[in-house]
Amino acid sequence: MIQFRIQPDSEIPASTQLFNQIRFAIASRQYPPGYKLPSTRALAMQTGLHRNTISKVYRQLEEDGFVESLAGSGIYVRAQGHEGGSRLQSPTLKQHPEADKVVQQALDELLSQGCSLSEARELFLAEIDWRLRCSAQVLVAVPAYDIGAGELMVYELEKALQIPIQLIPMEELTAVLDKTSSATVVTSRYFIGDVEEIAAPKAVRVIPLDIYDYSKELNLLKTLPKENCVGIVSLSSGIARAAEVILHGLRGDELLVMTTQPKDAYKLQAIVKRAEVIISDQPSFPAVQAAVQAAVEDIIRPPKLIKVDNYIGTKSINLLKRELGLG
């Protein structure tokens, strides 16, 4: 913190001494644009001046255009000329106070690589335009044999991104991409190779999604008594098959595993009547609850129901939001 010193025996008024020292700190960039000046209380303790005197100095600095007061926040050094004085008034900048630094750093990096300002502007606008256009059409692509995995992704993406998502069987993806100039294709890492092979010739962006690790659910299954029956209910037949393999690797033949999709009412009823624990994805959970309610008179002890938090990993959701410019 800069130390301001007031000479009490000077012919120059104390307020003028402080005014000149602060103005010099601003002119010499010891207080750069956007810097928050000390509070009147802090400055009074440092200089020995009354807070009313300091407030008077701050008002004079504001009248002369050196600083500006932001209600409820404090007194800030104003940028001058093309430094961005107008940007300080931007509602966007007030909402994202560090944004201008990010933009300036990116611009400085481009200029250091030899780009001209007009070229940098072209690159910025092209990337922004690309992301806006891509976010306007987001496609989920999965093989037709596991369309349920796509339904799971659409369910969670629409809830997280708050935009429409279109589900496309992988076998129809080429025809769909032939009719669009820009889109973002999203798929699970299980299918990324096949989807990229289709999308690459179309110059369409493909973003792979990581799936949830199910660590909480797996830890529970490790503790179940032998010979318990575990029901797995999922929109995705692939997830159900993978769950069987994983559980067999985890517990061998100690647990009986039954799987189904929610639309198979017969298998769902069988699981409800036999399983001690039923694990379900979110979209399937209402069907599981309804099946338990329908069979309640035939069940001695209702199964424990576990609704999985999500199918897509949180990091993947956040990456997709950033790539699509959604936050």
PDB file of N, CA and C in Angstrom, residues 207-266:
ATOM      1  N   ILE A 207     -17.829 -33.827 -29.779  1.00  0.00           N
ATOM      2  CA  ILE A 207     -17.382 -33.718 -28.386  1.00  0.00           C
ATOM      3  C   ILE A 207     -17.737 -35.009 -27.656  1.00  0.00           C
ATOM      4  N   PRO A 208     -16.736 -35.730 -27.134  1.00  0.00           N
ATOM      5  CA  PRO A 208     -17.025 -36.961 -26.380  1.00  0.00           C
ATOM      6  C   PRO A 208     -17.423 -36.641 -24.950  1.00  0.00           C
ATOM      7  N   LEU A 209     -18.322 -37.425 -24.414  1.00  0.00           N
ATOM      8  CA  LEU A 209     -18.767 -37.255 -23.036  1.00  0.00           C
ATOM      9  C   LEU A 209     -18.266 -38.411 -22.180  1.00  0.00           C
ATOM     10  N   ASP A 210     -17.722 -38.083 -21.027  1.00  0.00           N
ATOM     11  CA  ASP A 210     -17.346 -39.109 -20.052  1.00  0.00           C
ATOM     12  C   ASP A 210     -18.578 -39.481 -19.245  1.00  0.00           C
ATOM     13  N   ILE A 211     -18.712 -40.760 -18.934  1.00  0.00           N
ATOM     14  CA  ILE A 211     -19.861 -41.167 -18.141  1.00  0.00           C
ATOM     15  C   ILE A 211     -19.507 -41.133 -16.656  1.00  0.00           C
ATOM     16  N   TYR A 212     -20.523 -41.068 -15.839  1.00  0.00           N
ATOM     17  CA  TYR A 212     -20.399 -41.061 -14.376  1.00  0.00           C
ATOM     18  C   TYR A 212     -19.694 -42.342 -13.929  1.00  0.00           C
ATOM     19  N   ASP A 213     -18.860 -42.265 -12.884  1.00  0.00           N
ATOM     20  CA  ASP A 213     -18.067 -43.428 -12.481  1.00  0.00           C
ATOM     21  C   ASP A 213     -18.801 -44.415 -11.566  1.00  0.00           C
ATOM     22  N   TYR A 214     -19.988 -44.057 -11.090  1.00  0.00           N
ATOM     23  CA  TYR A 214     -20.813 -44.957 -10.267  1.00  0.00           C
ATOM     24  C   TYR A 214     -20.087 -45.440  -9.013  1.00  0.00           C
ATOM     25  N   SER A 215     -19.144 -44.656  -8.514  1.00  0.00           N
ATOM     26  CA  SER A 215     -18.356 -45.081  -7.346  1.00  0.00           C
ATOM     27  C   SER A 215     -19.232 -45.277  -6.107  1.00  0.00           C
ATOM     28  N   LYS A 216     -20.197 -44.382  -5.907  1.00  0.00           N
ATOM     29  CA  LYS A 216     -21.076 -44.490  -4.738  1.00  0.00           C
ATOM     30  C   LYS A 216     -21.881 -45.781  -4.782  1.00  0.00           C
ATOM     31  N   GLU A 217     -22.420 -46.100  -5.956  1.00  0.00           N
ATOM     32  CA  GLU A 217     -23.227 -47.299  -6.105  1.00  0.00           C
ATOM     33  C   GLU A 217     -22.374 -48.568  -5.970  1.00  0.00           C
ATOM     34  N   LEU A 218     -21.164 -48.543  -6.545  1.00  0.00           N
ATOM     35  CA  LEU A 218     -20.282 -49.707  -6.463  1.00  0.00           C
ATOM     36  C   LEU A 218     -19.850 -49.981  -5.025  1.00  0.00           C
ATOM     37  N   ASN A 219     -19.593 -48.923  -4.272  1.00  0.00           N
ATOM     38  CA  ASN A 219     -19.219 -49.109  -2.869  1.00  0.00           C
ATOM     39  C   ASN A 219     -20.342 -49.774  -2.081  1.00  0.00           C
ATOM     40  N   LEU A 220     -21.587 -49.427  -2.412  1.00  0.00           N
ATOM     41  CA  LEU A 220     -22.727 -50.054  -1.747  1.00  0.00           C
ATOM     42  C   LEU A 220     -22.798 -51.543  -2.100  1.00  0.00           C
ATOM     43  N   LEU A 221     -22.608 -51.858  -3.376  1.00  0.00           N
ATOM     44  CA  LEU A 221     -22.719 -53.248  -3.827  1.00  0.00           C
ATOM     45  C   LEU A 221     -21.632 -54.136  -3.237  1.00  0.00           C
ATOM     46  N   LYS A 222     -20.500 -53.540  -2.903  1.00  0.00           N
ATOM     47  CA  LYS A 222     -19.425 -54.320  -2.281  1.00  0.00           C
ATOM     48  C   LYS A 222     -19.840 -54.849  -0.908  1.00  0.00           C
ATOM     49  N   THR A 223     -20.782 -54.167  -0.265  1.00  0.00           N
ATOM     50  CA  THR A 223     -21.151 -54.519   1.112  1.00  0.00           C
ATOM     51  C   THR A 223     -22.401 -55.390   1.195  1.00  0.00           C
ATOM     52  N   LEU A 224     -23.054 -55.679   0.077  1.00  0.00           N
ATOM     53  CA  LEU A 224     -24.283 -56.479   0.126  1.00  0.00           C
ATOM     54  C   LEU A 224     -23.984 -57.909   0.558  1.00  0.00           C
ATOM     55  N   PRO A 225     -24.867 -58.495   1.329  1.00  0.00           N
ATOM     56  CA  PRO A 225     -24.680 -59.902   1.717  1.00  0.00           C
ATOM     57  C   PRO A 225     -24.707 -60.823   0.501  1.00  0.00           C
ATOM     58  N   LYS A 226     -24.036 -61.963   0.634  1.00  0.00           N
ATOM     59  CA  LYS A 226     -24.047 -62.956  -0.447  1.00  0.00           C
ATOM     60  C   LYS A 226     -25.476 -63.423  -0.719  1.00  0.00           C
ATOM     61  N   GLU A 227     -25.695 -63.778  -1.981  1.00  0.00           N
ATOM     62  CA  GLU A 227     -26.969 -64.300  -2.468  1.00  0.00           C
ATOM     63  C   GLU A 227     -28.068 -63.248  -2.532  1.00  0.00           C
ATOM     64  N   ASN A 228     -27.715 -61.974  -2.310  1.00  0.00           N
ATOM     65  CA  ASN A 228     -28.685 -60.902  -2.560  1.00  0.00           C
ATOM     66  C   ASN A 228     -28.908 -60.784  -4.065  1.00  0.00           C
ATOM     67  N   CYS A 229     -30.088 -60.301  -4.416  1.00  0.00           N
ATOM     68  CA  CYS A 229     -30.404 -60.038  -5.822  1.00  0.00           C
ATOM     69  C   CYS A 229     -30.370 -58.537  -6.065  1.00  0.00           C
ATOM     70  N   VAL A 230     -29.685 -58.136  -7.116  1.00  0.00           N
ATOM     71  CA  VAL A 230     -29.573 -56.724  -7.486  1.00  0.00           C
ATOM     72  C   VAL A 230     -30.271 -56.509  -8.825  1.00  0.00           C
ATOM     73  N   GLY A 231     -31.166 -55.555  -8.858  1.00  0.00           N
ATOM     74  CA  GLY A 231     -31.836 -55.200 -10.108  1.00  0.00           C
ATOM     75  C   GLY A 231     -31.217 -53.949 -10.710  1.00  0.00           C
ATOM     76  N   ILE A 232     -30.973 -53.969 -12.011  1.00  0.00           N
ATOM     77  CA  ILE A 232     -30.455 -52.807 -12.742  1.00  0.00           C
ATOM     78  C   ILE A 232     -31.501 -52.415 -13.781  1.00  0.00           C
ATOM     79  N   VAL A 233     -32.012 -51.192 -13.683  1.00  0.00           N
ATOM     80  CA  VAL A 233     -33.016 -50.715 -14.643  1.00  0.00           C
ATOM     81  C   VAL A 233     -32.465 -49.467 -15.319  1.00  0.00           C
ATOM     82  N   SER A 234     -32.359 -49.517 -16.647  1.00  0.00           N
ATOM     83  CA  SER A 234     -31.785 -48.391 -17.386  1.00  0.00           C
ATOM     84  C   SER A 234     -32.398 -48.292 -18.773  1.00  0.00           C
ATOM     85  N   LEU A 235     -32.479 -47.068 -19.266  1.00  0.00           N
ATOM     86  CA  LEU A 235     -32.896 -46.877 -20.655  1.00  0.00           C
ATOM     87  C   LEU A 235     -31.922 -47.533 -21.605  1.00  0.00           C
ATOM     88  N   SER A 236     -30.634 -47.570 -21.193  1.00  0.00           N
ATOM     89  CA  SER A 236     -29.578 -48.079 -22.055  1.00  0.00           C
ATOM     90  C   SER A 236     -29.353 -49.573 -21.839  1.00  0.00           C
ATOM     91  N   SER A 237     -29.555 -50.362 -22.882  1.00  0.00           N
ATOM     92  CA  SER A 237     -29.276 -51.796 -22.779  1.00  0.00           C
ATOM     93  C   SER A 237     -27.771 -52.019 -22.621  1.00  0.00           C
ATOM     94  N   GLY A 238     -26.976 -51.123 -23.195  1.00  0.00           N
ATOM     95  CA  GLY A 238     -25.525 -51.232 -23.070  1.00  0.00           C
ATOM     96  C   GLY A 238     -25.069 -51.045 -21.638  1.00  0.00           C
ATOM     97  N   ILE A 239     -25.661 -50.069 -20.944  1.00  0.00           N
ATOM     98  CA  ILE A 239     -25.318 -49.840 -19.543  1.00  0.00           C
ATOM     99  C   ILE A 239     -25.700 -51.052 -18.705  1.00  0.00           C
ATOM    100  N   ALA A 240     -26.853 -51.638 -18.984  1.00  0.00           N
ATOM    101  CA  ALA A 240     -27.292 -52.818 -18.235  1.00  0.00           C
ATOM    102  C   ALA A 240     -26.316 -53.973 -18.421  1.00  0.00           C
ATOM    103  N   ARG A 241     -25.868 -54.182 -19.665  1.00  0.00           N
ATOM    104  CA  ARG A 241     -24.912 -55.270 -19.919  1.00  0.00           C
ATOM    105  C   ARG A 241     -23.577 -54.990 -19.238  1.00  0.00           C
ATOM    106  N   ALA A 242     -23.136 -53.739 -19.322  1.00  0.00           N
ATOM    107  CA  ALA A 242     -21.867 -53.371 -18.678  1.00  0.00           C
ATOM    108  C   ALA A 242     -21.951 -53.559 -17.169  1.00  0.00           C
ATOM    109  N   ALA A 243     -23.105 -53.243 -16.594  1.00  0.00           N
ATOM    110  CA  ALA A 243     -23.285 -53.388 -15.142  1.00  0.00           C
ATOM    111  C   ALA A 243     -23.164 -54.849 -14.728  1.00  0.00           C
ATOM    112  N   GLU A 244     -23.731 -55.742 -15.536  1.00  0.00           N
ATOM    113  CA  GLU A 244     -23.616 -57.171 -15.224  1.00  0.00           C
ATOM    114  C   GLU A 244     -22.161 -57.614 -15.195  1.00  0.00           C
ATOM    115  N   VAL A 245     -21.402 -57.183 -16.194  1.00  0.00           N
ATOM    116  CA  VAL A 245     -19.987 -57.565 -16.280  1.00  0.00           C
ATOM    117  C   VAL A 245     -19.200 -57.013 -15.096  1.00  0.00           C
ATOM    118  N   ILE A 246     -19.445 -55.741 -14.784  1.00  0.00           N
ATOM    119  CA  ILE A 246     -18.720 -55.099 -13.679  1.00  0.00           C
ATOM    120  C   ILE A 246     -19.048 -55.763 -12.352  1.00  0.00           C
ATOM    121  N   LEU A 247     -20.331 -56.044 -12.115  1.00  0.00           N
ATOM    122  CA  LEU A 247     -20.725 -56.676 -10.855  1.00  0.00           C
ATOM    123  C   LEU A 247     -20.176 -58.094 -10.728  1.00  0.00           C
ATOM    124  N   HIS A 248     -20.116 -58.812 -11.840  1.00  0.00           N
ATOM    125  CA  HIS A 248     -19.548 -60.156 -11.798  1.00  0.00           C
ATOM    126  C   HIS A 248     -18.068 -60.090 -11.462  1.00  0.00           C
ATOM    127  N   GLY A 249     -17.368 -59.081 -12.038  1.00  0.00           N
ATOM    128  CA  GLY A 249     -15.961 -58.907 -11.717  1.00  0.00           C
ATOM    129  C   GLY A 249     -15.749 -58.488 -10.274  1.00  0.00           C
ATOM    130  N   LEU A 250     -16.718 -57.782  -9.723  1.00  0.00           N
ATOM    131  CA  LEU A 250     -16.607 -57.273  -8.356  1.00  0.00           C
ATOM    132  C   LEU A 250     -16.939 -58.335  -7.310  1.00  0.00           C
ATOM    133  N   ARG A 251     -18.010 -59.113  -7.577  1.00  0.00           N
ATOM    134  CA  ARG A 251     -18.495 -60.054  -6.562  1.00  0.00           C
ATOM    135  C   ARG A 251     -18.570 -61.501  -7.060  1.00  0.00           C
ATOM    136  N   GLY A 252     -18.187 -61.768  -8.319  1.00  0.00           N
ATOM    137  CA  GLY A 252     -18.280 -63.129  -8.835  1.00  0.00           C
ATOM    138  C   GLY A 252     -19.720 -63.593  -8.871  1.00  0.00           C
ATOM    139  N   ASP A 253     -19.942 -64.817  -8.345  1.00  0.00           N
ATOM    140  CA  ASP A 253     -21.302 -65.377  -8.320  1.00  0.00           C
ATOM    141  C   ASP A 253     -22.001 -65.141  -6.986  1.00  0.00           C
ATOM    142  N   GLU A 254     -21.458 -64.231  -6.176  1.00  0.00           N
ATOM    143  CA  GLU A 254     -22.046 -63.978  -4.855  1.00  0.00           C
ATOM    144  C   GLU A 254     -23.401 -63.278  -4.941  1.00  0.00           C
ATOM    145  N   LEU A 255     -23.596 -62.499  -6.013  1.00  0.00           N
ATOM    146  CA  LEU A 255     -24.844 -61.757  -6.180  1.00  0.00           C
ATOM    147  C   LEU A 255     -25.562 -62.218  -7.441  1.00  0.00           C
ATOM    148  N   LEU A 256     -26.883 -62.225  -7.363  1.00  0.00           N
ATOM    149  CA  LEU A 256     -27.690 -62.463  -8.559  1.00  0.00           C
ATOM    150  C   LEU A 256     -28.024 -61.101  -9.164  1.00  0.00           C
ATOM    151  N   VAL A 257     -27.736 -60.948 -10.451  1.00  0.00           N
ATOM    152  CA  VAL A 257     -27.977 -59.667 -11.115  1.00  0.00           C
ATOM    153  C   VAL A 257     -29.071 -59.833 -12.158  1.00  0.00           C
ATOM    154  N   MET A 258     -30.090 -58.981 -12.093  1.00  0.00           N
ATOM    155  CA  MET A 258     -31.168 -58.969 -13.076  1.00  0.00           C
ATOM    156  C   MET A 258     -31.226 -57.582 -13.699  1.00  0.00           C
ATOM    157  N   THR A 259     -31.359 -57.514 -15.019  1.00  0.00           N
ATOM    158  CA  THR A 259     -31.383 -56.219 -15.700  1.00  0.00           C
ATOM    159  C   THR A 259     -32.588 -56.127 -16.628  1.00  0.00           C
ATOM    160  N   THR A 260     -33.018 -54.888 -16.855  1.00  0.00           N
ATOM    161  CA  THR A 260     -34.100 -54.660 -17.807  1.00  0.00           C
ATOM    162  C   THR A 260     -34.152 -53.187 -18.178  1.00  0.00           C
ATOM    163  N   GLN A 261     -34.910 -52.893 -19.221  1.00  0.00           N
ATOM    164  CA  GLN A 261     -35.256 -51.522 -19.561  1.00  0.00           C
ATOM    165  C   GLN A 261     -36.655 -51.244 -19.020  1.00  0.00           C
ATOM    166  N   PRO A 262     -36.966 -49.987 -18.704  1.00  0.00           N
ATOM    167  CA  PRO A 262     -38.252 -49.686 -18.040  1.00  0.00           C
ATOM    168  C   PRO A 262     -39.472 -50.046 -18.877  1.00  0.00           C
ATOM    169  N   LYS A 263     -39.309 -50.123 -20.175  1.00  0.00           N
ATOM    170  CA  LYS A 263     -40.463 -50.427 -21.031  1.00  0.00           C
ATOM    171  C   LYS A 263     -40.855 -51.905 -20.991  1.00  0.00           C
ATOM    172  N   ASP A 264     -39.965 -52.778 -20.480  1.00  0.00           N
ATOM    173  CA  ASP A 264     -40.265 -54.209 -20.398  1.00  0.00           C
ATOM    174  C   ASP A 264     -40.970 -54.477 -19.063  1.00  0.00           C
ATOM    175  N   ALA A 265     -42.277 -54.361 -19.066  1.00  0.00           N
ATOM    176  CA  ALA A 265     -43.064 -54.456 -17.831  1.00  0.00           C
ATOM    177  C   ALA A 265     -42.914 -55.819 -17.167  1.00  0.00           C
ATOM    178  N   TYR A 266     -42.838 -56.892 -17.968  1.00  0.00           N
ATOM    179  CA  TYR A 266     -42.743 -58.246 -17.400  1.00  0.00           C
ATOM    180  C   TYR A 266     -41.448 -58.415 -16.604  1.00  0.00           C
TER     181      TYR A 266
END
